[in-house]
């Protein structure tokens, strides 16, 4: 440059404006590349399933696949429900209900983890909140852990009969997916 | 040092014609034939050549394997078995590629330990060292994604556990970690979409490694090689030409190393893997005990030693990144631990800690295993953050030889007049 001004001049402005324009353009051009890696339309289309609960007997549990994730459906016995209700919130390491349809602050009471009128049904995403293993406890012969719910064999997390974390490294209760009862014996997950 | 005068002379007409247009032969001659190499480097300095060999081998075997492998959740597992059973020499190529990964890490860990012991990270080799840590990180990413491709139970659950580490960001900004993990997966769980992108990146990253290795070698040839004394090359007698001296030494060490490699390839191809990976991936059933490949066990032990999920992940990544700061954490004015009577012992303690963490990483995370994993994790970080800065200040180094030549020939060998036996000419 032939001269240097000691205050910003028109050329500085043009250079900065051009750089900003190119920067925004580059970022915008990058977005399709980044977004193409997000879950695609066909994956999202599988986002809801219906499950018939009629064949499940009291005390039994089944695992269904929803969005590629295992969902635990357990028909809890009266004692298991009672045991889950007795627990005081102060005893829980994660006091949040972790229910998709409730606000984050909702307490992790048994009522907030199930649907009103269907308390014997517990429906959870069967993925340990630590590092994503599938906890044991679905089959009758499985170890259900110290609290009678589920036990994750990978790093030793124990969940109770409402799927709440009670012992071990997992930070959160098992998630309750969004679901609704379409009739007394059918649910729609997602 | 690097700014030596090349002895390259183009002799043929084609050679002269080319030398005036693209002097590639001159470059290669200057950097790999008459490049001055310290005359006292020991066999630990052959790991660079061994690593180059394995990088080329992994790419060569990988390109051929990719012609037979099918990256889809339905076909991946079967296609690996197809390679092993039906493809001509598929068993050999697959075994070389799988075992080659392990050998690559074995060599790189020896290479890093050598750098730490002889102070190869210290000025003026900081950039060289940092590029090396970048290569290590790229190697780890490549190996991790490559391990997912056979789509066995260990592949699937290793991907699940490692990608889930990013969900720990949920404890900083709720939802952020989940978004990132779903973006990595391309789905709501590890799926075929995850496999294909890992395959794409597993093919890409080795070429990125080649690029960074190029920078690493460039930086090495600007500052010159370190050596067991940690002294710089000061006179012609301190160095010998790379060819044939260092090259023959490299070739011999490589031959010995390849015997070890061949022993695994031909006799124990699955010894370094895990039998659960011969069960096809099942998203609804977790194997009872998930362990990574042996070369990731120390990091895995650090991850599990810390009871908090986010802090565990941070500590694991920090254990690699901390290496980048070694040039500034080490306050000693002496490079080589050979002349550092106190630090030397702490270095061996660090090596023992890393090996112990590797052992503990293979054990279930309970009882005494967790206790010891915490002790050794603590030592690992204390070593870099406390011992390196403090020992460098309080320690009195032992007497250094006056030159590389003196360290080889003794003080009686005359100060610097001794001429390297096979030096082609005086400079």
XYZ file of C-alpha atoms in Angstrom:
617
model
C 0.000 0.000 0.000
C 1.194 3.426 -0.846
C 0.095 4.972 2.411
C -1.151 3.863 5.813
C -3.878 5.813 7.487
C -3.778 5.913 11.280
C -7.545 5.558 11.443
C -9.773 2.968 9.733
C -10.374 4.017 6.163
C -12.713 2.890 3.386
C -10.336 0.140 2.288
C -10.216 -1.389 5.817
C -13.980 -1.401 5.854
C -14.204 -3.104 2.469
C -11.648 -5.746 3.496
C -13.424 -6.522 6.759
C -16.830 -6.606 5.055
C -15.525 -8.939 2.353
C -13.939 -11.251 4.922
C -17.116 -11.349 6.992
C -19.188 -12.067 3.897
C -16.880 -14.899 2.850
C -16.835 -16.285 6.399
C -20.619 -16.362 6.704
C -20.875 -17.888 3.238
C -18.354 -20.605 4.089
C -20.172 -21.439 7.319
C -23.513 -21.594 5.479
C -21.998 -23.844 2.807
C -20.649 -26.134 5.533
C -24.042 -26.670 7.144
C -25.442 -29.181 4.586
C -22.371 -31.347 5.162
C -22.820 -31.262 8.928
C -26.574 -31.673 8.865
C -26.397 -34.646 6.485
C -24.946 -36.582 9.397
C -28.005 -36.026 11.612
C -30.720 -38.738 11.810
C -32.325 -38.909 8.348
C -36.011 -38.865 7.388
C -36.356 -42.648 7.271
C -34.861 -42.949 10.740
C -37.215 -40.292 12.061
C -40.151 -42.004 10.376
C -39.635 -45.035 12.611
C -40.107 -42.789 15.586
C -43.345 -44.333 16.887
C -44.509 -47.908 17.499
C -47.568 -49.594 19.020
C -47.279 -52.452 21.497
C -49.964 -54.906 22.607
C -49.670 -55.478 26.357
C -52.336 -58.218 26.630
C -49.961 -61.253 26.458
C -47.730 -59.953 29.284
C -48.481 -61.520 32.676
C -47.934 -59.851 36.034
C -44.240 -59.980 37.010
C -43.131 -60.391 33.403
C -41.216 -57.965 31.270
C -40.632 -57.628 27.546
C -38.154 -55.612 25.502
C -39.234 -53.894 22.307
C -37.129 -51.897 19.885
C -37.996 -48.216 19.418
C -35.785 -45.945 17.285
C -33.171 -48.697 17.449
C -33.174 -48.523 21.223
C -34.438 -51.230 23.558
C -37.555 -50.224 25.533
C -38.294 -52.137 28.718
C -41.962 -52.834 29.415
C -42.487 -54.371 32.842
C -45.801 -55.440 34.356
C -44.855 -54.855 37.961
C -46.287 -56.891 40.858
C -48.131 -55.098 43.644
C -45.112 -55.525 45.969
C -42.780 -53.995 43.399
C -45.043 -50.964 43.009
C -45.315 -50.664 46.790
C -41.543 -50.882 47.164
C -41.060 -48.144 44.572
C -43.609 -45.870 46.268
C -42.042 -46.255 49.726
C -38.703 -44.763 48.651
C -38.186 -41.213 49.915
C -36.905 -38.624 47.447
C -33.950 -37.880 49.730
C -32.656 -41.417 49.173
C -32.385 -40.923 45.419
C -29.135 -39.831 43.795
C -31.091 -38.404 40.829
C -34.249 -36.675 42.112
C -35.622 -35.858 38.634
C -38.465 -37.898 37.105
C -36.678 -38.088 33.698
C -40.063 -38.399 32.077
C -40.177 -36.986 28.551
C -43.661 -35.559 29.010
C -42.954 -33.907 32.382
C -40.797 -30.840 33.100
C -37.180 -31.391 34.186
C -37.941 -30.350 37.741
C -40.662 -32.987 38.321
C -39.585 -35.158 41.279
C -38.753 -38.826 40.702
C -41.790 -40.207 42.498
C -43.209 -43.485 41.287
C -46.323 -41.625 40.100
C -44.212 -39.355 37.892
C -42.463 -42.368 36.349
C -45.719 -44.095 35.317
C -49.151 -43.137 33.936
C -52.061 -42.466 36.258
C -54.409 -45.473 36.381
C -51.702 -47.724 34.899
C -49.234 -47.733 37.798
C -48.376 -51.399 37.413
C -46.869 -50.706 33.968
C -43.341 -49.338 33.934
C -42.046 -48.300 30.517
C -38.405 -47.251 30.221
C -35.648 -46.790 27.673
C -33.465 -49.782 28.503
C -30.141 -48.016 28.146
C -27.884 -47.449 31.121
C -27.381 -43.700 31.553
C -23.697 -44.250 32.250
C -22.206 -45.399 28.943
C -25.119 -46.973 27.122
C -25.042 -50.680 28.013
C -28.296 -52.669 28.316
C -28.986 -53.429 31.997
C -29.907 -56.974 33.075
C -33.242 -57.693 34.811
C -35.717 -58.274 32.002
C -35.652 -62.052 32.080
C -36.804 -63.850 35.225
C -33.425 -65.549 35.646
C -31.443 -62.279 35.425
C -29.785 -60.607 38.370
C -32.002 -57.617 39.122
C -29.441 -55.852 41.312
C -29.646 -54.858 44.965
C -32.867 -52.880 44.520
C -34.905 -55.435 42.592
C -35.063 -53.483 39.339
C -32.146 -53.729 36.892
C -28.427 -54.202 37.140
C -25.943 -52.990 34.526
C -23.101 -55.487 34.205
C -20.726 -53.116 32.434
C -19.859 -50.770 35.253
C -22.118 -51.935 38.089
C -25.103 -49.562 38.212
C -28.160 -50.704 40.244
C -31.680 -49.488 39.390
C -34.779 -49.923 41.569
C -38.298 -51.130 40.644
C -39.112 -47.687 39.244
C -35.911 -47.675 37.137
C -34.210 -45.078 39.324
C -30.450 -45.121 39.820
C -29.612 -46.177 43.372
C -25.985 -47.292 43.309
C -23.096 -47.167 40.821
C -21.633 -44.686 38.330
C -24.743 -43.922 36.220
C -25.679 -40.254 36.628
C -29.394 -40.401 35.809
C -32.515 -42.520 36.247
C -33.489 -44.636 33.260
C -35.407 -42.399 30.849
C -39.169 -42.705 30.493
C -39.955 -42.403 26.766
C -43.007 -40.466 25.550
C -45.900 -42.949 25.334
C -49.644 -43.135 25.829
C -52.232 -45.808 26.439
C -54.439 -46.031 23.350
C -56.592 -48.605 25.171
C -56.197 -50.547 28.420
C -53.934 -53.103 26.757
C -52.216 -51.099 24.018
C -49.583 -48.402 24.167
C -48.080 -46.139 21.535
C -44.443 -45.249 22.140
C -43.089 -42.092 20.543
C 21.960 -29.939 11.342
C 19.502 -29.809 8.501
C 21.228 -27.017 6.638
C 24.017 -29.290 5.466
C 25.416 -29.114 1.987
C 24.031 -31.895 -0.165
C 26.515 -34.133 -1.971
C 23.957 -34.859 -4.661
C 25.313 -34.802 -8.205
C 23.030 -35.638 -11.096
C 25.013 -37.946 -13.378
C 22.734 -39.007 -16.221
C 21.333 -36.672 -18.859
C 17.777 -37.397 -17.666
C 18.898 -36.803 -14.083
C 20.350 -33.415 -14.984
C 17.298 -32.490 -17.033
C 15.014 -33.387 -14.107
C 17.270 -31.733 -11.517
C 16.836 -28.412 -13.316
C 13.043 -28.757 -13.321
C 11.858 -30.740 -10.281
C 14.829 -31.613 -8.057
C 13.081 -34.443 -6.254
C 16.105 -36.741 -6.333
C 18.179 -33.951 -4.810
C 15.615 -33.511 -2.051
C 15.511 -37.230 -1.255
C 19.287 -37.494 -1.378
C 19.716 -34.540 0.946
C 17.086 -35.660 3.435
C 17.502 -39.434 3.463
C 20.962 -40.301 2.124
C 23.565 -37.823 3.320
C 21.394 -36.330 6.043
C 23.623 -35.988 9.150
C 22.513 -38.446 11.844
C 24.009 -38.395 15.350
C 26.652 -41.136 15.466
C 25.475 -42.408 18.866
C 21.773 -43.131 18.318
C 20.720 -46.498 19.748
C 18.082 -49.022 18.645
C 15.276 -46.963 20.185
C 15.845 -44.575 17.269
C 14.701 -47.240 14.827
C 11.038 -46.964 15.874
C 10.438 -44.087 13.437
C 11.305 -46.338 10.498
C 9.227 -49.175 11.954
C 6.252 -46.816 12.296
C 6.619 -45.672 8.696
C 6.635 -49.308 7.592
C 3.421 -50.064 9.484
C 1.682 -46.929 8.233
C 2.378 -48.010 4.644
C 1.420 -51.622 5.407
C -1.896 -50.607 7.025
C -2.795 -48.462 4.029
C -1.777 -51.156 1.517
C -3.685 -53.970 3.256
C -6.601 -51.631 3.962
C -7.044 -50.639 0.330
C -7.268 -54.284 -0.714
C -9.566 -55.246 2.176
C -11.893 -52.372 1.250
C -12.427 -54.055 -2.127
C -14.093 -57.000 -0.372
C -15.626 -55.473 2.734
C -19.299 -54.372 2.745
C -20.025 -51.491 5.112
C -23.624 -52.202 6.067
C -25.142 -53.356 9.342
C -26.577 -56.417 7.619
C -23.467 -57.466 5.671
C -20.396 -56.180 7.507
C -19.960 -59.128 9.880
C -20.431 -61.695 7.121
C -18.165 -59.858 4.718
C -15.267 -60.043 7.193
C -15.813 -63.802 7.460
C -16.034 -63.889 3.663
C -12.645 -62.176 3.470
C -11.135 -64.697 5.888
C -12.569 -67.782 4.221
C -13.184 -67.111 0.526
C -11.023 -64.241 -0.692
C -7.633 -65.368 -2.026
C -5.114 -64.648 0.736
C -7.920 -62.769 2.510
C -6.940 -64.456 5.780
C -3.409 -63.084 5.425
C -4.454 -59.557 4.493
C -7.044 -59.370 7.251
C -4.626 -60.754 9.858
C -1.888 -58.361 8.781
C -4.287 -55.434 9.006
C -5.716 -56.400 12.420
C -2.368 -57.362 13.993
C -0.666 -54.476 12.187
C -2.817 -52.059 14.183
C -1.531 -53.553 17.430
C 2.082 -53.507 16.258
C 1.656 -49.890 15.171
C 0.624 -48.957 18.696
C 3.381 -51.055 20.292
C 5.954 -49.201 18.186
C 4.416 -45.783 18.828
C 4.405 -46.318 22.591
C 8.107 -47.255 22.504
C 8.697 -44.201 20.282
C 6.916 -41.891 22.760
C 8.656 -43.409 25.796
C 12.002 -42.850 24.092
C 11.084 -39.221 23.446
C 10.115 -38.753 27.081
C 13.267 -40.444 28.436
C 15.751 -38.594 26.259
C 13.934 -35.255 26.441
C 13.209 -35.173 22.711
C 10.274 -32.831 23.381
C 12.494 -30.038 24.699
C 13.488 -26.958 22.713
C 13.878 -26.706 19.792
C 11.763 -29.829 19.149
C 8.421 -28.616 20.614
C 6.576 -28.446 17.281
C 7.983 -31.826 16.253
C 6.708 -33.279 19.535
C 3.247 -31.669 19.311
C 2.845 -32.997 15.766
C 3.673 -36.415 17.203
C 0.874 -36.121 19.766
C -1.479 -35.068 16.941
C -0.472 -38.231 15.061
C -1.170 -40.292 18.193
C -4.669 -38.785 18.467
C -5.343 -39.459 14.772
C -4.096 -43.026 15.180
C -6.424 -43.538 18.141
C -9.420 -42.244 16.176
C -8.515 -44.389 13.167
C -8.005 -47.532 15.249
C -11.262 -46.981 17.137
C -13.277 -46.573 13.938
C -11.502 -49.505 12.308
C -12.381 -51.713 15.257
C -16.078 -50.957 14.696
C -16.034 -52.293 11.125
C -16.215 -56.088 11.778
C -19.552 -55.270 13.486
C -19.179 -57.893 16.192
C -20.469 -57.508 19.723
C -17.275 -55.806 20.967
C -17.236 -53.505 17.938
C -20.816 -52.449 18.529
C -20.571 -51.952 22.279
C -17.190 -50.255 22.138
C -18.733 -47.718 19.747
C -21.723 -47.356 22.070
C -19.611 -46.773 25.179
C -17.101 -44.408 23.539
C -19.632 -42.274 21.633
C -21.773 -42.065 24.771
C -18.891 -40.231 26.431
C -19.997 -37.133 24.553
C -23.426 -37.373 26.191
C -21.666 -36.354 29.421
C -21.818 -32.809 27.994
C -25.488 -32.941 28.981
C -24.351 -32.123 32.500
C -23.005 -28.752 31.261
C -25.719 -27.783 28.757
C -28.768 -30.074 28.981
C -29.526 -31.621 25.592
C -26.214 -30.660 23.969
C -24.552 -34.018 24.612
C -27.572 -35.938 23.323
C -27.652 -33.835 20.148
C -23.956 -34.417 19.515
C -24.247 -38.161 20.112
C -27.250 -38.462 17.766
C -25.318 -36.484 15.169
C -22.354 -38.868 15.515
C -24.668 -41.885 15.249
C -26.897 -40.521 12.495
C -29.681 -42.170 14.422
C -31.084 -42.529 17.939
C -28.738 -45.408 18.705
C -25.609 -46.929 17.145
C -26.824 -48.260 13.792
C -25.892 -48.965 10.188
C -25.669 -45.203 9.596
C -22.921 -45.065 12.227
C -21.043 -47.932 10.576
C -20.938 -46.345 7.123
C -19.657 -42.993 8.375
C -16.996 -44.694 10.479
C -15.956 -46.634 7.385
C -15.672 -43.411 5.402
C -13.569 -41.755 8.094
C -11.487 -44.875 8.658
C -10.475 -44.653 5.005
C -9.824 -40.905 5.199
C -7.833 -40.530 8.417
C -4.799 -42.666 7.442
C -4.117 -40.224 4.617
C -4.406 -37.344 7.082
C -1.846 -39.227 9.192
C 0.434 -39.462 6.154
C 0.187 -35.681 5.807
C 0.978 -34.996 9.458
C 3.812 -37.556 9.366
C 5.202 -35.522 6.471
C 5.176 -32.423 8.686
C 6.650 -34.458 11.568
C 9.576 -35.588 9.396
C 9.989 -32.079 8.005
C 10.156 -30.634 11.525
C 12.611 -33.402 12.476
C 14.862 -32.556 9.566
C 14.835 -28.862 10.403
C 15.969 -29.287 14.025
C 17.860 -32.577 13.626
C 17.530 -35.806 15.549
C 17.971 -35.986 19.299
C 20.290 -38.692 20.610
C 21.021 -40.490 23.906
C 23.219 -37.674 25.204
C 20.651 -35.017 24.348
C 23.533 -32.885 22.954
C 23.320 -31.109 19.622
C 25.487 -32.031 16.649
C 28.285 -29.476 16.818
C 30.971 -30.790 14.497
C 31.199 -33.115 11.540
C 32.581 -35.927 13.706
C 29.380 -35.932 15.786
C 27.363 -37.201 12.857
C 27.359 -39.887 10.210
C 25.363 -39.882 6.977
C 21.896 -41.396 7.352
C 22.629 -43.837 4.523
C 24.020 -46.375 5.122
C 24.516 -45.993 8.894
C 21.040 -45.222 10.263
C 19.262 -46.913 7.372
C 21.001 -50.258 7.923
C 20.311 -50.065 11.645
C 16.646 -49.313 10.869
C 16.496 -52.224 8.433
C 17.899 -54.672 10.980
C 15.545 -53.503 13.782
C 12.594 -53.606 11.399
C 13.438 -57.196 10.441
C 13.450 -58.235 14.092
C 10.198 -56.381 14.755
C 8.553 -57.971 11.729
C 9.401 -61.423 13.134
C 7.258 -60.566 16.166
C 4.561 -59.266 13.828
C 4.687 -62.418 11.690
C 4.478 -64.630 14.775
C 1.151 -63.033 15.661
C -0.105 -62.958 12.066
C 0.586 -66.630 11.422
C 0.202 -68.259 14.831
C -1.929 -66.011 17.056
C -4.018 -63.791 14.777
C -6.867 -63.484 17.261
C -4.819 -63.374 20.449
C -4.840 -59.572 20.606
C -8.576 -59.356 19.865
C -11.587 -60.456 21.857
C -13.653 -63.606 21.321
C -16.929 -61.678 21.765
C -16.184 -59.951 18.470
C -16.940 -63.222 16.690
C -20.560 -62.817 17.764
C -22.481 -60.528 15.414
C -23.534 -57.158 16.852
C -26.804 -57.284 18.772
C -28.216 -53.912 19.850
C -30.463 -55.550 22.452
C -27.819 -57.461 24.405
C -24.659 -56.134 26.029
C -21.727 -58.507 26.621
C -21.099 -58.872 30.369
C -17.637 -57.327 30.292
C -16.727 -54.698 27.721
C -13.005 -54.127 27.225
C -11.229 -52.139 24.528
C -8.224 -53.365 22.564
C -5.055 -53.660 24.667
C -3.610 -50.378 23.446
C -6.540 -48.410 24.867
C -6.632 -50.145 28.260
C -4.650 -47.469 30.196
C -7.039 -44.745 29.019
C -10.024 -46.928 29.821
C -8.661 -47.452 33.353
C -8.364 -43.668 33.781
C -11.940 -43.198 32.532
C -13.303 -45.668 35.048
C -11.076 -44.589 37.937
C -12.988 -41.319 38.240
C -16.486 -41.716 39.681
C -17.967 -38.713 37.851
C -18.953 -39.361 34.218
C -17.918 -35.975 32.754
C -14.709 -35.707 34.784
C -13.794 -39.268 33.817
C -14.079 -38.386 30.131
C -12.113 -35.162 30.617
C -9.340 -37.009 32.483
C -9.125 -39.602 29.737
C -8.646 -37.030 26.983
C -6.377 -34.944 29.212
C -4.048 -37.915 29.650
C -3.104 -37.619 25.969
C -3.330 -33.850 25.544
C -1.084 -33.261 28.585
C 1.785 -34.695 26.533
C 1.621 -31.608 24.312
C 2.571 -29.449 27.293
C 5.594 -31.527 28.291
C 8.047 -29.105 26.605
C 6.960 -26.370 28.981
C 6.258 -28.493 32.058
C 9.805 -29.862 32.078
C 12.029 -27.171 33.606
C 15.341 -29.045 33.409
C 18.110 -27.558 31.288
C 19.346 -31.085 30.485
C 17.501 -33.096 27.845
C 18.517 -36.696 28.404
C 17.383 -38.514 31.562
C 20.671 -40.378 31.354
C 22.187 -37.370 33.121
C 19.237 -36.752 35.431
C 19.792 -38.891 38.562
C 16.457 -38.040 40.230
C 14.104 -37.632 37.267
C 15.251 -40.937 35.790
C 13.517 -42.856 38.606
C 10.303 -40.887 38.248
C 10.343 -41.705 34.542
C 10.456 -45.428 35.301
C 7.635 -44.923 37.803
C 5.600 -43.333 34.993
C 6.229 -46.324 32.721
C 5.191 -48.699 35.534
C 2.043 -46.623 36.145
C 0.994 -46.786 32.508
C 1.562 -50.560 32.365
C -0.328 -50.993 35.649
C -3.206 -48.890 34.303
C -3.263 -51.140 31.251
C -3.603 -54.198 33.479
C -6.293 -52.546 35.634
C -8.212 -51.448 32.533
C -8.669 -55.102 31.604
C -10.181 -55.924 35.010
C -13.758 -55.309 36.155
C -14.194 -51.909 37.841
C -14.669 -53.046 41.419
C -12.892 -53.310 44.765
C -9.098 -53.143 44.835
C -8.888 -52.644 41.061
C -10.624 -49.283 41.324
C -8.446 -48.260 44.271
C -5.209 -48.976 42.409
C -6.507 -47.424 39.199
C -7.042 -44.217 41.173
C -3.527 -44.337 42.649
C -1.872 -44.801 39.253
C -4.142 -42.244 37.549
C -3.148 -39.752 40.227
C 0.529 -40.524 39.690
C 0.191 -40.131 35.918
C -1.048 -36.560 36.255
C 1.207 -35.695 39.209
C 4.170 -36.793 37.134
C 3.494 -34.214 34.455
C 2.006 -31.418 36.534
C 4.172 -31.567 39.675
C 7.245 -33.753 39.263
C 8.367 -32.496 35.847
C 8.424 -28.808 36.877
C 9.819 -29.336 40.398
C 12.488 -31.991 39.766
C 13.855 -29.950 36.881
C 14.572 -27.112 39.309
C 15.907 -28.974 42.356
C 17.945 -31.667 40.609
C 21.688 -31.363 39.936
C 22.378 -33.105 36.631
C 25.413 -35.372 36.443
C 28.356 -34.389 34.226
C 27.564 -34.313 30.550
C 30.131 -35.288 27.927
C 31.437 -32.281 26.039
C 30.226 -33.624 22.732
C 28.536 -36.576 21.071
C 31.939 -37.697 19.820
C 33.342 -37.697 23.354
C 30.411 -39.766 24.598
C 31.296 -42.430 22.032
C 35.101 -42.359 21.990
C 35.762 -41.124 25.527
C 37.618 -37.983 26.561
C 40.900 -39.545 25.349
C 39.551 -39.660 21.841
C 40.528 -36.053 21.400
C 38.146 -33.152 21.502
C 36.560 -32.960 18.074
C 39.314 -33.977 15.681
C 38.086 -37.556 15.261
C 36.614 -38.179 11.864
C 33.578 -40.403 11.426
C 34.845 -43.641 9.844
C 32.597 -43.635 6.831
C 31.892 -39.950 6.380
C 32.068 -39.490 2.634
C 33.897 -36.191 2.739
C 34.703 -33.322 5.038
C 32.351 -30.416 5.126
